[in-house]
PDB file of C-alpha atoms in Angstrom:
ATOM      1  CA  MET N  16     -16.421  24.716  16.505  1.00  0.00           C
ATOM      2  CA  ARG N  17     -18.408  21.946  14.856  1.00  0.00           C
ATOM      3  CA  ARG N  18     -17.341  20.444  11.524  1.00  0.00           C
ATOM      4  CA  LEU N  19     -18.641  17.760   9.202  1.00  0.00           C
ATOM      5  CA  LEU N  20     -15.797  15.903   7.486  1.00  0.00           C
ATOM      6  CA  LEU N  21     -16.053  13.482   4.561  1.00  0.00           C
ATOM      7  CA  TRP N  22     -13.291  11.205   3.285  1.00  0.00           C
ATOM      8  CA  ARG N  23     -13.080   8.709   0.435  1.00  0.00           C
ATOM      9  CA  GLY N  24     -10.763   5.716   0.411  1.00  0.00           C
ATOM     10  CA  LEU N  25      -7.731   5.638  -1.871  1.00  0.00           C
ATOM     11  CA  ASP N  26      -6.721   1.979  -1.468  1.00  0.00           C
ATOM     12  CA  ALA N  27     -10.199   0.395  -1.680  1.00  0.00           C
ATOM     13  CA  TRP N  28     -13.823   1.471  -1.960  1.00  0.00           C
ATOM     14  CA  ARG N  29     -14.470   3.127   1.386  1.00  0.00           C
ATOM     15  CA  ALA N  30     -16.120   6.276   2.713  1.00  0.00           C
ATOM     16  CA  GLU N  31     -16.283   7.978   6.085  1.00  0.00           C
ATOM     17  CA  ALA N  32     -18.294  10.862   7.513  1.00  0.00           C
ATOM     18  CA  ALA N  33     -17.524  12.388  10.906  1.00  0.00           C
ATOM     19  CA  CYS N  34     -19.206  15.156  12.841  1.00  0.00           C
ATOM     20  CA  VAL N  35     -16.482  16.694  15.016  1.00  0.00           C
ATOM     21  CA  GLU N  36     -16.890  19.115  17.897  1.00  0.00           C
ATOM     22  CA  LEU N  37     -13.452  20.699  18.271  1.00  0.00           C
ATOM     23  CA  THR N  38     -12.207  23.058  20.998  1.00  0.00           C
ATOM     24  CA  ASP N  39      -8.786  24.134  22.234  1.00  0.00           C
ATOM     25  CA  ARG N  40      -9.191  21.587  25.048  1.00  0.00           C
ATOM     26  CA  GLY N  41     -10.185  18.503  23.064  1.00  0.00           C
ATOM     27  CA  ALA N  42     -12.647  16.880  20.704  1.00  0.00           C
ATOM     28  CA  ARG N  43     -15.777  14.793  20.544  1.00  0.00           C
ATOM     29  CA  ALA N  44     -16.892  13.022  17.377  1.00  0.00           C
ATOM     30  CA  THR N  45     -19.456  10.679  15.923  1.00  0.00           C
ATOM     31  CA  GLY N  46     -18.866   8.982  12.617  1.00  0.00           C
ATOM     32  CA  THR N  47     -19.827   6.322  10.120  1.00  0.00           C
ATOM     33  CA  GLN N  48     -17.472   4.320   7.918  1.00  0.00           C
ATOM     34  CA  LEU N  49     -18.559   2.131   4.994  1.00  0.00           C
ATOM     35  CA  GLY N  50     -16.258  -0.410   3.385  1.00  0.00           C
ATOM     36  CA  VAL N  51     -16.069  -3.604   1.358  1.00  0.00           C
ATOM     37  CA  ASP N  52     -12.695  -5.097   2.376  1.00  0.00           C
ATOM     38  CA  PRO N  53     -12.279  -7.794   3.663  1.00  0.00           C
ATOM     39  CA  LEU N  54     -16.091  -8.013   3.481  1.00  0.00           C
ATOM     40  CA  PRO N  55     -18.884  -5.423   3.219  1.00  0.00           C
ATOM     41  CA  TYR N  56     -19.509  -3.584   6.493  1.00  0.00           C
ATOM     42  CA  ARG N  57     -20.932  -0.491   8.134  1.00  0.00           C
ATOM     43  CA  LEU N  58     -19.189   0.905  11.186  1.00  0.00           C
ATOM     44  CA  ASP N  59     -20.518   3.587  13.559  1.00  0.00           C
ATOM     45  CA  TYR N  60     -18.419   5.173  16.296  1.00  0.00           C
ATOM     46  CA  GLU N  61     -18.493   7.723  19.103  1.00  0.00           C
ATOM     47  CA  LEU N  62     -15.276   9.235  20.415  1.00  0.00           C
ATOM     48  CA  ASP N  63     -14.701  11.342  23.518  1.00  0.00           C
ATOM     49  CA  ALA N  64     -11.265  12.962  23.627  1.00  0.00           C
ATOM     50  CA  SER N  65     -12.502  16.175  25.218  1.00  0.00           C
ATOM     51  CA  ASP N  66      -9.976  16.268  28.070  1.00  0.00           C
ATOM     52  CA  GLY N  67      -6.681  17.408  26.564  1.00  0.00           C
ATOM     53  CA  PHE N  68      -7.118  15.365  23.348  1.00  0.00           C
ATOM     54  CA  VAL N  69      -6.635  12.199  25.432  1.00  0.00           C
ATOM     55  CA  THR N  70      -9.020   9.329  24.711  1.00  0.00           C
ATOM     56  CA  GLY N  71     -11.684   8.920  27.365  1.00  0.00           C
ATOM     57  CA  THR N  72     -13.974   6.534  25.511  1.00  0.00           C
ATOM     58  CA  LEU N  73     -14.335   5.011  22.075  1.00  0.00           C
ATOM     59  CA  GLU N  74     -17.517   3.091  21.275  1.00  0.00           C
ATOM     60  CA  VAL N  75     -17.737   1.233  17.969  1.00  0.00           C
ATOM     61  CA  GLU N  76     -20.345  -0.978  16.334  1.00  0.00           C
ATOM     62  CA  ALA N  77     -19.710  -2.834  13.074  1.00  0.00           C
ATOM     63  CA  ALA N  78     -22.321  -4.751  11.088  1.00  0.00           C
ATOM     64  CA  GLY N  79     -22.497  -6.774   7.903  1.00  0.00           C
ATOM     65  CA  GLY N  80     -24.588  -9.472   6.327  1.00  0.00           C
ATOM     66  CA  GLY N  81     -25.876 -11.521   9.280  1.00  0.00           C
ATOM     67  CA  TRP N  82     -23.404 -10.276  11.891  1.00  0.00           C
ATOM     68  CA  THR N  83     -22.771  -7.419  14.305  1.00  0.00           C
ATOM     69  CA  ARG N  84     -19.918  -6.570  16.657  1.00  0.00           C
ATOM     70  CA  SER N  85     -19.389  -3.940  19.297  1.00  0.00           C
ATOM     71  CA  LEU N  86     -16.414  -2.624  21.220  1.00  0.00           C
ATOM     72  CA  ARG N  87     -16.192  -0.119  24.043  1.00  0.00           C
ATOM     73  CA  LEU N  88     -12.786   1.215  25.058  1.00  0.00           C
ATOM     74  CA  GLN N  89     -12.468   3.345  28.154  1.00  0.00           C
ATOM     75  CA  ARG N  90      -9.443   4.985  29.709  1.00  0.00           C
ATOM     76  CA  ASP N  91      -9.935   6.074  33.305  1.00  0.00           C
ATOM     77  CA  GLY N  92      -7.120   7.097  35.619  1.00  0.00           C
ATOM     78  CA  GLY N  93      -4.549   5.613  33.265  1.00  0.00           C
ATOM     79  CA  VAL N  94      -6.299   2.222  33.199  1.00  0.00           C
ATOM     80  CA  TRP N  95      -7.772   0.881  29.955  1.00  0.00           C
ATOM     81  CA  ARG N  96     -10.862  -1.323  29.856  1.00  0.00           C
ATOM     82  CA  CYS N  97     -12.261  -3.136  26.838  1.00  0.00           C
ATOM     83  CA  GLU N  98     -15.727  -4.651  26.480  1.00  0.00           C
ATOM     84  CA  THR N  99     -16.923  -6.426  23.339  1.00  0.00           C
ATOM     85  CA  GLY N 100     -19.967  -8.195  21.957  1.00  0.00           C
ATOM     86  CA  GLU N 101     -20.575 -10.394  18.914  1.00  0.00           C
ATOM     87  CA  GLU N 102     -23.714 -11.696  17.219  1.00  0.00           C
ATOM     88  CA  GLY N 103     -23.903 -13.854  14.126  1.00  0.00           C
ATOM     89  CA  GLU N 104     -20.980 -15.321  12.211  1.00  0.00           C
ATOM     90  CA  ALA N 105     -18.389 -13.645  10.014  1.00  0.00           C
ATOM     91  CA  GLU N 106     -15.041 -14.825   8.664  1.00  0.00           C
ATOM     92  CA  LEU N 107     -13.136 -12.394  10.857  1.00  0.00           C
ATOM     93  CA  PRO N 108     -10.726 -12.607  13.800  1.00  0.00           C
ATOM     94  CA  PRO N 109     -12.310 -12.254  17.251  1.00  0.00           C
ATOM     95  CA  ALA N 110     -13.277  -8.816  18.522  1.00  0.00           C
ATOM     96  CA  GLY N 111     -11.367  -7.246  21.414  1.00  0.00           C
ATOM     97  CA  GLY N 112      -8.085  -8.301  22.923  1.00  0.00           C
ATOM     98  CA  THR N 113      -5.854  -7.729  25.918  1.00  0.00           C
ATOM     99  CA  VAL N 114      -5.184  -4.284  27.335  1.00  0.00           C
ATOM    100  CA  ASP N 115      -1.696  -5.458  28.320  1.00  0.00           C
ATOM    101  CA  GLY N 116       0.837  -3.144  26.726  1.00  0.00           C
ATOM    102  CA  LEU N 117      -1.497  -0.128  26.806  1.00  0.00           C
ATOM    103  CA  GLY N 118      -0.305   1.247  30.142  1.00  0.00           C
ATOM    104  CA  ASP N 119       1.435   4.232  28.502  1.00  0.00           C
ATOM    105  CA  ALA N 120      -1.183   4.772  25.800  1.00  0.00           C
ATOM    106  CA  LEU N 121      -3.225   7.983  25.757  1.00  0.00           C
ATOM    107  CA  ASP N 122      -4.849   7.515  22.362  1.00  0.00           C
ATOM    108  CA  CYS N 123      -7.060   5.179  20.422  1.00  0.00           C
ATOM    109  CA  ASP N 124      -6.465   4.666  16.703  1.00  0.00           C
ATOM    110  CA  LEU N 125      -9.448   3.413  14.710  1.00  0.00           C
ATOM    111  CA  GLY N 126      -8.478   1.385  11.648  1.00  0.00           C
ATOM    112  CA  PHE N 127      -8.887   3.112   8.249  1.00  0.00           C
ATOM    113  CA  SER N 128     -10.162   6.281   9.957  1.00  0.00           C
ATOM    114  CA  PRO N 129      -8.260   9.517   9.242  1.00  0.00           C
ATOM    115  CA  LEU N 130      -9.927  11.158  12.246  1.00  0.00           C
ATOM    116  CA  THR N 131      -8.036   9.605  15.154  1.00  0.00           C
ATOM    117  CA  ASN N 132      -4.616  10.758  13.910  1.00  0.00           C
ATOM    118  CA  MET N 133      -5.707  14.192  15.061  1.00  0.00           C
ATOM    119  CA  MET N 134      -5.380  13.593  18.814  1.00  0.00           C
ATOM    120  CA  PRO N 135      -1.590  13.081  19.197  1.00  0.00           C
ATOM    121  CA  VAL N 136      -0.938  15.811  16.641  1.00  0.00           C
ATOM    122  CA  ARG N 137      -3.096  18.364  18.481  1.00  0.00           C
ATOM    123  CA  ARG N 138      -1.873  17.402  21.949  1.00  0.00           C
ATOM    124  CA  HIS N 139       1.742  18.125  20.962  1.00  0.00           C
ATOM    125  CA  ALA N 140       0.950  20.927  18.465  1.00  0.00           C
ATOM    126  CA  LEU N 141       2.819  19.027  15.747  1.00  0.00           C
ATOM    127  CA  HIS N 142       0.645  20.775  13.142  1.00  0.00           C
ATOM    128  CA  GLU N 143       2.117  24.107  14.274  1.00  0.00           C
ATOM    129  CA  GLN N 144       5.709  23.559  15.366  1.00  0.00           C
ATOM    130  CA  PRO N 145       8.738  21.293  14.881  1.00  0.00           C
ATOM    131  CA  GLY N 146       8.940  18.117  16.893  1.00  0.00           C
ATOM    132  CA  ALA N 147       8.832  14.319  16.836  1.00  0.00           C
ATOM    133  CA  VAL N 148       7.085  12.177  19.457  1.00  0.00           C
ATOM    134  CA  ASP N 149       6.739   8.406  19.929  1.00  0.00           C
ATOM    135  CA  PHE N 150       3.438   6.968  21.137  1.00  0.00           C
ATOM    136  CA  VAL N 151       1.734   3.731  22.085  1.00  0.00           C
ATOM    137  CA  MET N 152      -1.788   3.583  20.635  1.00  0.00           C
ATOM    138  CA  ALA N 153      -4.795   1.409  21.370  1.00  0.00           C
ATOM    139  CA  TRP N 154      -5.301   0.420  17.734  1.00  0.00           C
ATOM    140  CA  VAL N 155      -8.677  -1.052  16.760  1.00  0.00           C
ATOM    141  CA  SER N 156      -8.618  -3.117  13.572  1.00  0.00           C
ATOM    142  CA  VAL N 157     -11.604  -2.848  11.237  1.00  0.00           C
ATOM    143  CA  PRO N 158     -14.089  -4.408  10.705  1.00  0.00           C
ATOM    144  CA  ASP N 159     -13.266  -7.195  13.193  1.00  0.00           C
ATOM    145  CA  LEU N 160     -12.764  -4.694  16.078  1.00  0.00           C
ATOM    146  CA  GLY N 161      -9.639  -6.370  17.405  1.00  0.00           C
ATOM    147  CA  LEU N 162      -7.589  -4.453  19.975  1.00  0.00           C
ATOM    148  CA  HIS N 163      -3.816  -4.159  19.573  1.00  0.00           C
ATOM    149  CA  ALA N 164      -1.006  -2.136  21.140  1.00  0.00           C
ATOM    150  CA  SER N 165       0.604  -0.126  18.339  1.00  0.00           C
ATOM    151  CA  ARG N 166       3.854   1.843  18.557  1.00  0.00           C
ATOM    152  CA  GLN N 167       3.856   4.916  16.304  1.00  0.00           C
ATOM    153  CA  ARG N 168       5.803   8.137  15.714  1.00  0.00           C
ATOM    154  CA  TYR N 169       4.556  11.505  14.472  1.00  0.00           C
ATOM    155  CA  GLU N 170       7.069  14.032  13.106  1.00  0.00           C
ATOM    156  CA  HIS N 171       6.448  17.637  12.002  1.00  0.00           C
ATOM    157  CA  VAL N 172       7.839  17.958   8.466  1.00  0.00           C
ATOM    158  CA  ARG N 173       6.833  21.491   7.422  1.00  0.00           C
ATOM    159  CA  SER N 174       4.192  24.159   7.802  1.00  0.00           C
ATOM    160  CA  HIS N 175       2.447  25.832   4.879  1.00  0.00           C
ATOM    161  CA  GLU N 176      -0.168  28.511   4.391  1.00  0.00           C
ATOM    162  CA  ASP N 177      -3.168  26.227   4.759  1.00  0.00           C
ATOM    163  CA  GLY N 178      -1.898  23.671   7.253  1.00  0.00           C
ATOM    164  CA  ALA N 179       1.066  21.368   7.737  1.00  0.00           C
ATOM    165  CA  THR N 180       2.674  18.081   6.761  1.00  0.00           C
ATOM    166  CA  VAL N 181       3.280  15.550   9.526  1.00  0.00           C
ATOM    167  CA  ARG N 182       5.040  12.238   8.939  1.00  0.00           C
ATOM    168  CA  PHE N 183       3.481   9.088  10.401  1.00  0.00           C
ATOM    169  CA  VAL N 184       5.888   6.220  11.132  1.00  0.00           C
ATOM    170  CA  ASP N 185       4.712   2.778  12.221  1.00  0.00           C
ATOM    171  CA  LEU N 186       7.147   1.239  14.702  1.00  0.00           C
ATOM    172  CA  GLY N 187       5.894  -2.332  14.853  1.00  0.00           C
ATOM    173  CA  LEU N 188       2.600  -3.658  13.514  1.00  0.00           C
ATOM    174  CA  PHE N 189       3.126  -2.750   9.856  1.00  0.00           C
ATOM    175  CA  GLU N 190       6.879  -3.131   9.429  1.00  0.00           C
ATOM    176  CA  GLY N 191       7.989   0.480   9.305  1.00  0.00           C
ATOM    177  CA  PHE N 192       5.166   1.883   7.172  1.00  0.00           C
ATOM    178  CA  THR N 193       5.462   5.672   6.756  1.00  0.00           C
ATOM    179  CA  ALA N 194       3.187   8.331   5.258  1.00  0.00           C
ATOM    180  CA  GLU N 195       3.314  12.114   5.019  1.00  0.00           C
ATOM    181  CA  LEU N 196      -0.059  13.342   6.230  1.00  0.00           C
ATOM    182  CA  GLU N 197      -1.428  16.595   4.801  1.00  0.00           C
ATOM    183  CA  LEU N 198      -3.302  18.463   7.553  1.00  0.00           C
ATOM    184  CA  ASP N 199      -5.529  21.516   7.631  1.00  0.00           C
ATOM    185  CA  PRO N 200      -4.938  24.348  10.169  1.00  0.00           C
ATOM    186  CA  ASP N 201      -6.971  22.450  12.805  1.00  0.00           C
ATOM    187  CA  GLY N 202      -4.731  19.373  12.561  1.00  0.00           C
ATOM    188  CA  LEU N 203      -7.377  17.330  10.710  1.00  0.00           C
ATOM    189  CA  ILE N 204      -6.294  15.178   7.792  1.00  0.00           C
ATOM    190  CA  ARG N 205      -6.881  16.325   4.238  1.00  0.00           C
ATOM    191  CA  ILE N 206      -4.815  13.606   2.584  1.00  0.00           C
ATOM    192  CA  TYR N 207      -3.523  10.343   4.050  1.00  0.00           C
ATOM    193  CA  PRO N 208      -1.476   8.933   1.136  1.00  0.00           C
ATOM    194  CA  GLY N 209      -2.653   5.487   0.105  1.00  0.00           C
ATOM    195  CA  LEU N 210      -5.556   5.539   2.568  1.00  0.00           C
ATOM    196  CA  ALA N 211      -7.957   8.487   2.321  1.00  0.00           C
ATOM    197  CA  ARG N 212      -8.575  11.958   0.901  1.00  0.00           C
ATOM    198  CA  ARG N 213     -11.023  14.550   2.168  1.00  0.00           C
ATOM    199  CA  VAL N 214     -13.869  15.265  -0.197  1.00  0.00           C
ATOM    200  CA  GLU N 215     -13.475  18.752  -1.653  1.00  0.00           C
ATOM    201  CA  GLY N 216     -15.388  21.334   0.348  1.00  0.00           C
ATOM    202  CA  ALA N 217     -15.543  19.185   3.525  1.00  0.00           C
TER     203      ALA N 217
END
């Protein structure tokens, strides 16, 4: 199944479009995110999570006025690798970071993107059945493309006719931030409170 998803930002002017190829075994996606905070940027990404909804690769390029950055994350045999590039100058933290702390991570989490929440939810069927699971994520901040280990929890809250509600709990980077994510039957986000909402019809 191939789907085109569109989201608009709720906390700042931002938009994202993702073309997702979804199967029972995993997902591949390409997407573009546009934003203005902390400075105007365009971000393009390619994601391969086709083997059991586990991240194989994430490739990201961000660009703004007079600068570009790139990041490639790869997970192979349980080992994460990170390669980055930078051209031009921007008032942003450095791209990349250490892969220390990612030994148990199976997922990437791209900043501001509602797409990457799908992988842990689908892998544990939290959009279909009760459960709560803790994860370590390879979180990529946007638009600087910094790499950070992020501890998170996903909890099934309830099912409804057209999807489910799953609670996201941050366990470290953002001081206990929580949000109840509204998902469609495929485990893809319709509403991420305070962050993004799917455009009607997408």
